[in-house]
XYZ file of C-alpha atoms in Angstrom:
684
model
C 176.192 111.435 7.765
C 176.563 114.302 5.276
C 179.405 116.792 5.196
C 177.403 119.589 6.827
C 176.487 117.360 9.765
C 180.150 116.468 10.181
C 181.152 120.133 10.095
C 178.550 120.910 12.746
C 180.290 118.532 15.144
C 181.860 120.188 18.168
C 185.326 119.048 17.023
C 185.197 121.284 13.937
C 183.625 124.178 15.835
C 186.315 124.057 18.524
C 189.104 123.539 16.018
C 187.873 126.498 13.964
C 187.872 128.765 16.998
C 191.310 127.467 17.970
C 192.698 128.413 14.547
C 191.053 131.837 14.742
C 192.500 132.536 18.172
C 195.898 131.207 17.129
C 196.230 134.135 14.698
C 196.728 136.590 17.551
C 198.231 134.102 20.005
C 201.122 133.144 17.726
C 201.606 136.761 16.702
C 201.866 137.783 20.348
C 204.453 135.060 21.026
C 206.463 136.177 17.990
C 206.390 139.758 19.251
C 207.655 138.675 22.655
C 210.350 136.504 21.077
C 211.411 139.314 18.726
C 211.819 141.655 21.679
C 213.722 139.025 23.664
C 215.966 138.168 20.718
C 216.818 141.846 20.187
C 217.764 142.199 23.843
C 219.954 139.036 23.655
C 222.170 140.282 20.846
C 225.297 139.833 22.989
C 224.177 136.487 24.452
C 225.548 133.152 23.264
C 224.077 131.347 20.275
C 222.941 128.573 22.605
C 220.946 131.050 24.703
C 219.297 132.550 21.616
C 218.595 129.040 20.326
C 216.894 128.085 23.600
C 214.771 131.235 23.408
C 213.632 130.323 19.889
C 212.826 126.740 20.931
C 210.821 127.966 23.911
C 208.890 130.298 21.607
C 208.098 127.395 19.256
C 207.026 125.274 22.210
C 204.721 128.063 23.386
C 203.338 128.379 19.858
C 202.376 124.716 19.987
C 201.143 124.688 23.584
C 198.926 127.772 23.512
C 196.621 126.656 20.653
C 196.570 123.133 22.125
C 195.510 124.569 25.469
C 192.862 126.677 23.757
C 191.443 123.617 22.003
C 191.360 121.600 25.219
C 189.677 124.468 27.051
C 187.046 124.726 24.328
C 186.566 120.974 24.287
C 186.023 120.827 28.053
C 183.931 123.963 28.496
C 182.500 124.456 25.030
C 182.761 128.248 25.283
C 185.799 130.277 24.299
C 186.218 133.325 26.467
C 186.167 135.617 23.459
C 182.986 134.122 22.076
C 179.894 135.763 23.517
C 176.568 134.112 23.894
C 174.789 135.856 21.055
C 171.699 137.745 22.094
C 168.981 138.619 19.609
C 169.218 142.104 18.271
C 166.215 142.095 15.959
C 162.712 142.564 17.333
C 160.708 139.622 16.012
C 157.542 141.011 17.533
C 154.007 139.876 16.873
C 150.632 140.267 18.587
C 150.352 138.370 21.847
C 147.984 135.390 21.750
C 144.996 135.128 24.011
C 146.523 132.428 26.171
C 149.330 129.931 26.361
C 147.483 126.933 25.005
C 149.548 124.098 23.725
C 150.460 122.563 20.395
C 149.683 119.009 19.448
C 153.264 117.798 19.487
C 153.680 117.826 23.212
C 155.540 121.108 23.653
C 153.595 123.973 25.104
C 152.589 126.786 22.758
C 154.432 129.974 23.598
C 153.181 133.531 23.715
C 154.821 136.107 21.437
C 156.811 138.968 22.904
C 155.148 142.359 22.825
C 156.716 144.803 20.351
C 159.904 146.376 21.645
C 159.773 144.697 25.046
C 161.722 141.414 25.045
C 164.362 142.439 22.558
C 165.127 146.049 23.259
C 168.609 147.371 23.952
C 169.859 146.743 20.410
C 171.874 149.205 18.428
C 171.689 150.554 14.906
C 174.454 148.371 13.537
C 173.264 145.183 15.209
C 171.780 143.446 12.127
C 174.971 143.929 10.120
C 177.087 142.940 13.112
C 175.087 139.772 13.737
C 175.162 138.935 10.035
C 178.957 139.238 10.017
C 179.292 137.308 13.277
C 177.115 134.428 12.083
C 178.945 134.228 8.751
C 182.282 134.204 10.577
C 181.085 131.402 12.867
C 179.827 129.378 9.885
C 183.183 129.715 8.124
C 185.140 128.333 11.068
C 184.312 124.622 10.485
C 185.337 124.999 6.824
C 188.543 126.641 7.975
C 189.143 123.650 10.252
C 188.465 121.240 7.378
C 190.894 123.082 5.087
C 193.524 123.072 7.844
C 193.113 119.327 8.348
C 193.494 118.699 4.613
C 196.668 120.794 4.420
C 198.139 119.188 7.521
C 197.408 115.725 6.120
C 199.284 116.644 2.926
C 202.219 118.144 4.824
C 202.404 115.183 7.197
C 202.522 112.869 4.196
C 205.383 114.915 2.775
C 207.144 114.873 6.147
C 206.720 111.106 6.365
C 208.133 110.806 2.848
C 211.200 112.758 3.899
C 211.644 110.534 6.925
C 211.434 107.413 4.748
C 213.942 108.925 2.332
C 216.379 109.545 5.175
C 215.944 105.959 6.321
C 216.798 104.763 2.820
C 219.892 106.968 2.754
C 220.909 105.681 6.157
C 220.406 102.031 5.121
C 222.607 102.529 2.088
C 225.418 103.748 4.353
C 226.712 100.197 4.748
C 230.041 98.828 5.939
C 231.602 99.146 2.494
C 230.954 102.891 2.443
C 232.478 103.585 5.851
C 235.507 105.856 5.891
C 237.824 103.747 8.036
C 240.731 106.046 7.276
C 239.102 108.760 9.355
C 238.284 106.482 12.312
C 241.072 108.000 14.423
C 239.999 111.571 13.681
C 236.363 110.654 14.391
C 237.246 109.097 17.748
C 239.378 112.098 18.682
C 236.621 114.577 17.829
C 234.014 112.501 19.687
C 236.187 112.606 22.793
C 236.693 116.359 22.542
C 232.985 117.012 22.073
C 231.826 114.480 24.656
C 229.784 112.357 22.212
C 229.292 109.015 23.953
C 227.175 107.314 21.328
C 228.693 105.372 18.452
C 228.738 107.376 15.237
C 229.494 105.977 11.794
C 231.260 108.028 9.139
C 230.258 106.965 5.621
C 230.683 108.024 2.038
C 227.417 108.794 0.192
C 226.545 109.800 -3.352
C 223.114 111.033 -2.192
C 224.338 114.120 -0.339
C 226.245 117.167 -1.526
C 227.723 118.282 1.813
C 228.496 116.456 5.072
C 225.190 115.579 6.735
C 224.115 113.770 9.910
C 221.154 111.386 9.705
C 219.518 109.575 12.621
C 219.270 110.082 16.351
C 219.687 106.809 18.230
C 222.289 105.449 15.771
C 223.551 108.523 13.942
C 225.471 108.391 10.692
C 227.582 111.233 9.293
C 227.420 111.133 5.494
C 230.278 112.666 3.518
C 230.007 113.233 -0.251
C 232.883 112.250 -2.518
C 233.346 115.881 -3.594
C 234.051 116.847 0.023
C 236.716 114.156 0.265
C 238.465 115.614 -2.778
C 237.592 119.290 -2.404
C 238.452 119.777 1.285
C 241.756 119.364 3.049
C 242.011 116.861 5.878
C 241.902 119.653 8.478
C 238.906 121.262 6.824
C 237.050 117.954 6.606
C 237.739 117.283 10.288
C 236.321 120.717 11.155
C 233.141 119.998 9.189
C 232.819 116.546 10.776
C 233.168 118.254 14.174
C 230.179 120.422 13.236
C 228.104 117.311 12.499
C 229.189 115.657 15.745
C 228.079 118.810 17.568
C 224.587 118.156 16.168
C 224.790 114.596 17.515
C 225.900 115.770 20.953
C 223.024 118.280 21.140
C 220.370 115.774 19.911
C 219.547 118.235 17.152
C 218.155 115.567 14.820
C 215.323 114.849 17.271
C 214.720 118.533 17.978
C 214.655 119.225 14.236
C 212.090 116.464 13.762
C 209.835 118.014 16.439
C 210.413 121.452 14.942
C 209.274 120.185 11.543
C 206.152 118.780 13.184
C 205.348 122.187 14.704
C 205.877 123.828 11.303
C 203.490 121.298 9.776
C 200.703 121.953 12.289
C 201.118 125.738 12.230
C 202.084 126.087 8.586
C 199.615 128.923 7.982
C 201.212 131.482 10.285
C 204.228 133.546 9.153
C 205.263 134.132 12.767
C 205.959 130.409 13.134
C 208.205 130.386 10.094
C 210.070 133.439 11.359
C 210.777 131.901 14.776
C 211.593 128.519 13.243
C 214.042 130.083 10.802
C 215.771 131.870 13.663
C 215.961 128.597 15.642
C 217.684 126.857 12.725
C 220.130 129.709 12.258
C 221.048 129.807 15.948
C 221.392 126.014 15.992
C 223.991 126.209 13.225
C 225.784 129.034 15.049
C 225.916 126.976 18.247
C 227.353 123.996 16.361
C 229.859 126.280 14.633
C 231.060 127.421 18.050
C 231.449 123.829 19.244
C 233.288 122.857 16.047
C 235.752 125.740 16.437
C 236.244 124.803 20.087
C 236.954 121.173 19.123
C 239.396 121.958 16.295
C 240.954 125.101 17.741
C 241.346 126.879 14.370
C 238.617 129.268 13.329
C 240.297 130.129 10.000
C 240.414 126.488 8.892
C 236.758 126.064 9.759
C 235.776 129.321 8.024
C 237.625 128.235 4.860
C 235.857 124.866 5.055
C 232.478 126.610 5.125
C 233.498 128.755 2.166
C 234.453 125.637 0.214
C 231.121 124.028 1.116
C 229.357 127.061 -0.338
C 231.066 126.310 -3.649
C 230.200 122.605 -3.437
C 226.474 123.212 -2.982
C 225.977 125.695 -5.808
C 224.573 122.916 -7.975
C 222.317 121.056 -5.544
C 221.851 117.348 -6.001
C 221.093 116.237 -2.440
C 218.336 113.673 -2.041
C 218.003 113.858 1.748
C 215.098 115.744 3.280
C 215.251 118.762 5.545
C 215.014 116.396 8.536
C 218.717 115.706 8.084
C 221.237 118.199 9.456
C 223.872 119.402 7.022
C 226.926 121.531 7.621
C 225.642 123.876 4.923
C 222.548 124.856 6.890
C 221.672 128.543 7.121
C 223.521 131.352 5.367
C 227.144 130.224 5.040
C 228.275 133.754 4.200
C 226.761 135.137 7.407
C 228.171 132.217 9.395
C 231.698 132.911 8.075
C 231.320 136.634 8.783
C 230.156 135.833 12.308
C 233.073 133.455 12.979
C 235.618 135.967 11.699
C 233.822 138.770 13.567
C 233.449 140.794 10.397
C 230.728 143.467 10.191
C 228.119 142.345 7.669
C 225.238 144.454 6.532
C 223.148 144.888 9.676
C 220.183 142.749 8.855
C 219.681 141.227 12.297
C 218.139 144.319 13.921
C 215.597 144.460 11.130
C 214.499 140.866 11.672
C 212.627 141.528 14.923
C 211.052 144.597 13.362
C 209.923 142.582 10.356
C 208.569 139.904 12.637
C 206.779 142.558 14.644
C 205.135 143.889 11.486
C 204.062 140.397 10.427
C 202.789 139.618 13.903
C 200.952 142.926 14.145
C 199.266 142.241 10.810
C 198.164 138.798 11.984
C 196.940 140.272 15.253
C 194.953 142.922 13.412
C 193.382 140.241 11.216
C 192.337 138.180 14.229
C 190.927 141.182 16.043
C 189.011 142.235 12.962
C 187.461 138.789 12.699
C 186.415 138.845 16.343
C 185.371 142.500 16.448
C 181.732 141.769 15.755
C 181.559 139.202 18.539
C 183.281 141.460 21.079
C 181.123 144.429 20.132
C 178.035 142.271 20.462
C 178.959 141.318 24.025
C 179.609 144.934 25.024
C 176.364 146.187 23.504
C 174.271 143.409 24.981
C 175.779 143.972 28.424
C 174.647 147.619 28.242
C 171.132 146.736 27.063
C 168.467 144.295 28.201
C 169.376 141.577 25.690
C 169.828 138.929 28.374
C 173.283 137.573 27.710
C 174.817 135.203 30.246
C 177.384 136.771 32.563
C 180.909 135.327 32.288
C 180.848 134.065 35.847
C 177.518 132.334 35.248
C 178.912 130.648 32.145
C 181.815 129.144 34.041
C 180.059 125.786 34.319
C 176.644 125.326 32.789
C 174.798 122.030 32.696
C 171.803 120.828 30.747
C 169.812 117.594 30.633
C 168.320 116.738 27.247
C 164.864 115.181 27.053
C 162.609 114.315 24.140
C 158.827 114.116 24.013
C 156.523 112.529 21.419
C 158.574 109.349 20.989
C 158.855 107.215 18.936
C 158.769 109.988 16.289
C 156.202 112.676 15.608
C 155.081 113.973 12.195
C 156.366 110.919 10.338
C 154.823 108.202 8.223
C 156.936 105.530 9.984
C 158.552 104.407 6.760
C 162.213 103.318 6.796
C 162.923 107.052 6.882
C 161.804 107.121 10.548
C 164.340 104.426 11.401
C 167.030 106.371 9.552
C 166.124 109.527 11.471
C 166.257 107.661 14.784
C 169.665 106.171 14.001
C 171.007 109.599 13.109
C 169.644 111.107 16.320
C 171.110 108.332 18.455
C 174.475 108.655 16.724
C 174.484 112.381 17.483
C 173.536 111.810 21.122
C 176.344 109.281 21.529
C 178.826 111.578 19.785
C 178.137 114.315 22.329
C 177.912 111.920 25.294
C 174.253 112.761 25.918
C 172.169 110.441 28.081
C 168.595 111.439 27.251
C 165.151 110.504 28.535
C 162.517 110.019 25.834
C 158.834 110.350 26.751
C 156.528 108.091 24.774
C 153.223 109.114 23.269
C 151.934 105.522 23.295
C 149.115 106.066 20.798
C 151.766 106.452 18.102
C 152.746 102.797 18.642
C 149.478 101.678 17.049
C 148.268 101.713 13.468
C 144.553 101.194 12.844
C 144.188 99.980 16.423
C 146.911 97.318 16.063
C 150.337 97.559 17.653
C 152.932 98.323 14.966
C 156.179 96.473 15.723
C 158.208 98.735 13.446
C 157.295 101.635 15.712
C 158.006 99.656 18.859
C 161.385 98.775 17.338
C 162.268 102.481 17.392
C 161.853 102.409 21.170
C 164.004 99.280 21.368
C 166.707 101.117 19.420
C 166.428 103.991 21.891
C 166.865 101.702 24.888
C 169.638 99.678 23.270
C 171.560 102.929 22.781
C 171.584 103.431 26.554
C 168.782 106.005 26.668
C 165.853 105.971 29.094
C 162.099 105.915 28.490
C 159.470 107.943 30.305
C 155.729 108.291 29.941
C 153.420 111.022 28.720
C 150.266 108.935 28.614
C 148.506 107.120 25.815
C 146.469 109.653 23.862
C 148.367 112.749 25.021
C 145.398 114.336 26.855
C 145.466 117.776 28.422
C 144.814 117.562 32.177
C 143.255 121.034 32.093
C 140.259 119.721 30.148
C 140.298 116.018 31.129
C 138.681 114.581 34.291
C 141.316 113.368 36.726
C 140.216 109.720 36.750
C 140.130 109.577 32.948
C 143.603 111.114 32.897
C 144.922 108.482 35.321
C 143.509 105.667 33.179
C 145.136 107.163 30.087
C 148.485 107.265 31.888
C 148.172 103.612 32.929
C 147.199 102.577 29.417
C 150.182 104.441 28.011
C 152.607 102.432 30.147
C 151.539 99.028 28.853
C 154.193 98.664 26.131
C 156.890 100.958 27.455
C 156.988 99.422 30.947
C 157.507 95.981 29.396
C 160.331 97.250 27.178
C 162.043 98.848 30.170
C 161.570 95.720 32.329
C 163.208 93.565 29.638
C 166.349 95.633 30.256
C 166.114 95.625 34.038
C 164.732 99.162 34.245
C 161.424 100.857 34.960
C 159.580 104.047 34.056
C 160.684 106.765 36.471
C 159.515 110.029 34.906
C 156.219 111.401 33.663
C 155.921 114.409 31.343
C 152.679 116.378 31.468
C 151.245 116.635 27.942
C 151.515 120.273 26.864
C 153.210 120.891 30.264
C 149.716 121.491 31.669
C 149.431 120.398 35.317
C 145.661 120.758 35.641
C 142.943 123.347 36.246
C 143.518 123.766 39.970
C 145.839 122.938 42.820
C 143.653 120.096 44.148
C 143.771 118.251 40.824
C 147.496 118.819 40.481
C 148.341 117.541 43.948
C 146.022 114.534 43.632
C 147.609 113.462 40.359
C 151.141 113.903 41.654
C 150.286 111.702 44.654
C 149.104 109.133 42.113
C 152.448 109.412 40.314
C 154.439 109.080 43.533
C 152.529 105.920 44.333
C 153.742 104.503 41.019
C 157.335 105.492 41.788
C 157.399 108.279 39.191
C 158.530 111.890 39.259
C 157.401 114.879 37.231
C 159.507 115.931 34.259
C 160.187 119.573 35.220
C 161.145 121.440 32.063
C 163.056 124.713 32.387
C 163.916 125.292 28.699
C 160.589 125.250 26.869
C 160.424 126.341 23.249
C 158.664 126.213 19.892
C 160.781 123.417 18.427
C 157.590 121.439 17.712
C 156.454 124.180 15.313
C 159.773 124.211 13.485
C 159.596 120.411 13.303
C 156.059 120.438 11.941
C 156.948 122.931 9.201
C 160.096 120.944 8.361
C 158.166 117.654 8.152
C 155.447 119.161 5.935
C 158.098 120.566 3.597
C 159.876 117.204 3.479
C 156.684 115.391 2.560
C 156.039 117.956 -0.175
C 159.603 117.699 -1.497
C 160.130 121.406 -0.770
C 163.884 121.493 -0.180
C 164.061 125.280 -0.003
C 161.538 125.503 2.853
C 163.299 122.681 4.669
C 166.571 124.583 4.398
C 165.079 127.884 5.568
C 163.366 126.288 8.555
C 166.526 124.406 9.512
C 168.654 127.564 9.197
C 166.310 129.503 11.506
C 166.137 126.784 14.154
C 169.440 126.839 16.073
C 169.718 130.690 16.212
C 166.180 130.734 17.621
C 167.129 128.129 20.232
C 170.116 130.238 21.243
C 167.794 133.188 21.892
C 165.650 130.850 24.011
C 168.661 129.894 26.118
C 169.595 133.578 26.481
C 166.142 134.233 27.871
C 165.969 131.361 30.346
C 169.514 131.908 31.593
C 168.593 135.479 32.506
C 165.291 134.339 34.031
C 167.236 131.803 36.126
C 169.543 134.473 37.519
C 166.700 136.903 38.154
C 164.584 134.268 39.933
C 167.105 132.025 41.695
C 170.242 134.121 41.769
C 172.147 131.497 39.752
C 171.737 129.189 36.767
C 170.677 125.702 37.852
C 171.214 122.657 35.648
C 168.625 123.217 32.924
C 166.176 120.631 31.592
C 165.727 121.048 27.852
C 162.601 119.628 26.235
C 162.846 118.762 22.542
C 160.387 117.023 20.261
C 161.346 113.723 18.654
C 161.090 114.866 15.042
C 163.096 114.840 11.840
C 164.371 118.388 12.360
C 165.981 117.609 15.709
C 167.451 114.440 14.213
C 169.051 116.536 11.471
C 170.152 119.498 13.593
C 171.099 118.044 16.982
C 174.834 118.148 16.209
C 174.584 121.864 15.474
C 172.373 122.433 18.515
C 174.861 120.599 20.745
C 177.743 122.629 19.299
C 175.868 125.832 20.131
C 175.303 124.661 23.707
C 178.950 123.716 24.164
C 179.949 127.084 22.774
C 177.816 128.660 25.507
C 179.609 126.654 28.178
C 177.193 123.769 28.693
C 178.062 120.212 29.552
C 175.468 117.465 29.248
C 174.181 115.754 32.377
C 171.428 113.241 33.057
C 167.926 114.224 34.090
C 168.640 112.680 37.508
C 171.708 114.888 37.968
C 169.883 118.027 36.894
C 166.881 117.485 39.149
C 169.028 116.866 42.204
C 169.689 120.610 42.260
C 167.888 122.537 45.004
C 166.058 124.626 42.381
C 163.787 121.681 41.564
C 162.511 121.713 45.163
C 161.194 125.268 44.756
C 157.490 125.862 45.508
C 155.369 125.279 42.423
C 151.808 126.481 42.893
C 150.875 127.479 39.352
C 147.845 125.870 37.675
C 145.834 127.057 34.708
C 145.359 126.756 30.990
C 148.951 127.572 30.092
C 151.715 125.012 29.856
C 154.859 126.914 30.849
C 158.448 126.412 31.943
C 159.113 125.580 35.579
C 161.341 128.646 35.734
C 158.272 130.745 34.967
C 156.340 128.846 37.647
C 159.024 129.441 40.282
C 159.157 133.130 39.394
C 155.362 133.462 39.603
C 155.336 131.634 42.958
C 157.594 134.457 44.198
C 155.153 137.086 43.007
C 156.677 137.886 39.625
C 154.608 138.305 36.472
C 154.820 135.916 33.550
C 157.728 137.057 31.401
C 157.220 137.136 27.649
C 159.448 134.593 25.955
C 161.401 134.950 22.692
C 159.043 135.123 19.719
C 159.304 133.245 16.477
C 161.604 134.622 13.757
C 159.717 136.522 11.036
C 160.081 133.706 8.525
C 158.547 131.164 10.914
C 155.519 133.286 11.788
C 153.796 132.148 8.591
C 153.632 128.640 10.070
C 152.056 129.833 13.325
C 148.637 128.875 11.946
C 149.201 125.500 13.620
C 149.180 126.973 17.119
C 146.524 129.573 16.287
C 144.195 126.874 14.958
C 144.760 124.782 18.077
C 144.109 127.802 20.292
C 140.808 128.556 18.566
C 139.641 124.960 19.037
C 140.676 125.047 22.689
C 138.866 128.351 23.211
C 135.657 126.875 21.760
C 135.920 123.915 24.141
C 136.251 126.238 27.118
């Protein structure tokens, strides 16, 4: 799997949107915290510390909730289903005759009819929106790389602290201070055993560990501080132990690692550390009873740390944390330069800048939704997108437009891997004539069907030679269907299954109602149901152009065709979602018909990501067709092979609705369908 296929996976799409939304989410939390912190100026340090910790917790929880919501629904609320804004119009064909791949040939929209309601800036807006969406997976990849590096650094710091803690052995313990340590533990209510050790690896007293904490004291502190001052500093470290600050600091560092990119996180985290030190200062003063001694001890520590040599990581908690000058001024209730009131304002400016950045990135998407809601661009309503379902089916198995070299097996493996990755249980309809080469059954082609079944997928039938019932006598058509089941029914039986679905070639149900009903009675007698397709499309034409370019070694055409494909499919879904609501009053579980070709093998990950972004979850064909919509009257017959949504609408007296046309670039390849139509017209 190449890098682009990996980036097209729903994980990267959802993660990218989560990071984009986190820009304004974290900024909003920082704004709220800044306002709360300003209003709590007279509150205790512990209260302000709790407020900062709650803000950090919210900063972690909100993006996590966003990611989970995207992962379960596939559609962020701020991400509209993009409607086409460019009129890809072309002359309407004479009829809806079908293409040779098994998907019905579609009629072009009349100029200005299917895609009206756009606005002057729509092309630029859509260009910006698509580029923004394409950048999101790369943003997610960059974030993952940075987090991996920062986690490695965090793990290194944790290992370093473990080494420091291991070196604090019995010989380094300060037994002379055992009485003072016990007395301070009793005053502070520290029940756990705490060791007090000398260490050459720290420059100021530091606590390391949570379950079995160790207070490390440098030799310079033993000589540079008086006994009373040293006891006051040790009381500060014991306050950290009592409050479980080592564990909280570890979790705080983890939050900083995940959200490293946002200045609001660093602002709140810095305030949490400062308030934590203030709270421990208060407990230390309460335990020793002499604020002047403790203030002088902090001043001495400031001198001791002017030439840093500490080897412990920031996971450890030192008495020198934060601004010692400000801590001394606070303890002595002096009036320092009033920097605190500016901190919330600075945070507000940073947060506002981040919020503006996020809104600017999403502006195109939001504007698109508003414009499309005013026009006739057929965008799904939010309430309709609450829970969308789609069953994925493939026609023309084992693989159309291929030479059945090892490349076909590679394509099939890639497709199956993508289906499994997105938890798709698909039905594949077999064009049995493709299983033969020069009249002899080709086992390499049959093996592709075995791979399909072994992956947990289901097989269906579309006959042997893929005949069109409109121009084929009914009895001949029945014989072709029976012949087409010879190999596939055996393969299914080997796995304890049977063929349950039949897909009309070209979606053509016959020339008249009598023929249609007679054939469907024949199917029912064989225990088979009709494959009722609601999302019909031109994917076969894209696939044919892609395959021709691949055979010719034309990488540029392959790329252009592939780039046009998923945006076109999104316009198709826009159309059928609106047709569903107009015809049925709701969106039923859709049945998507795709062609088994190299293009769908290469692009299914991206197609699935688009569907999840629109709010779809994948269901089986059985689940989809249990919906009441599939029991709607279906009286249409004729030369066109069309979606069942069109049939249901026409049964209610509506006219055939023109479907999304091909993009301009793809219209050059429409000679395939035009040639087929001319041949069909001559036959008629």
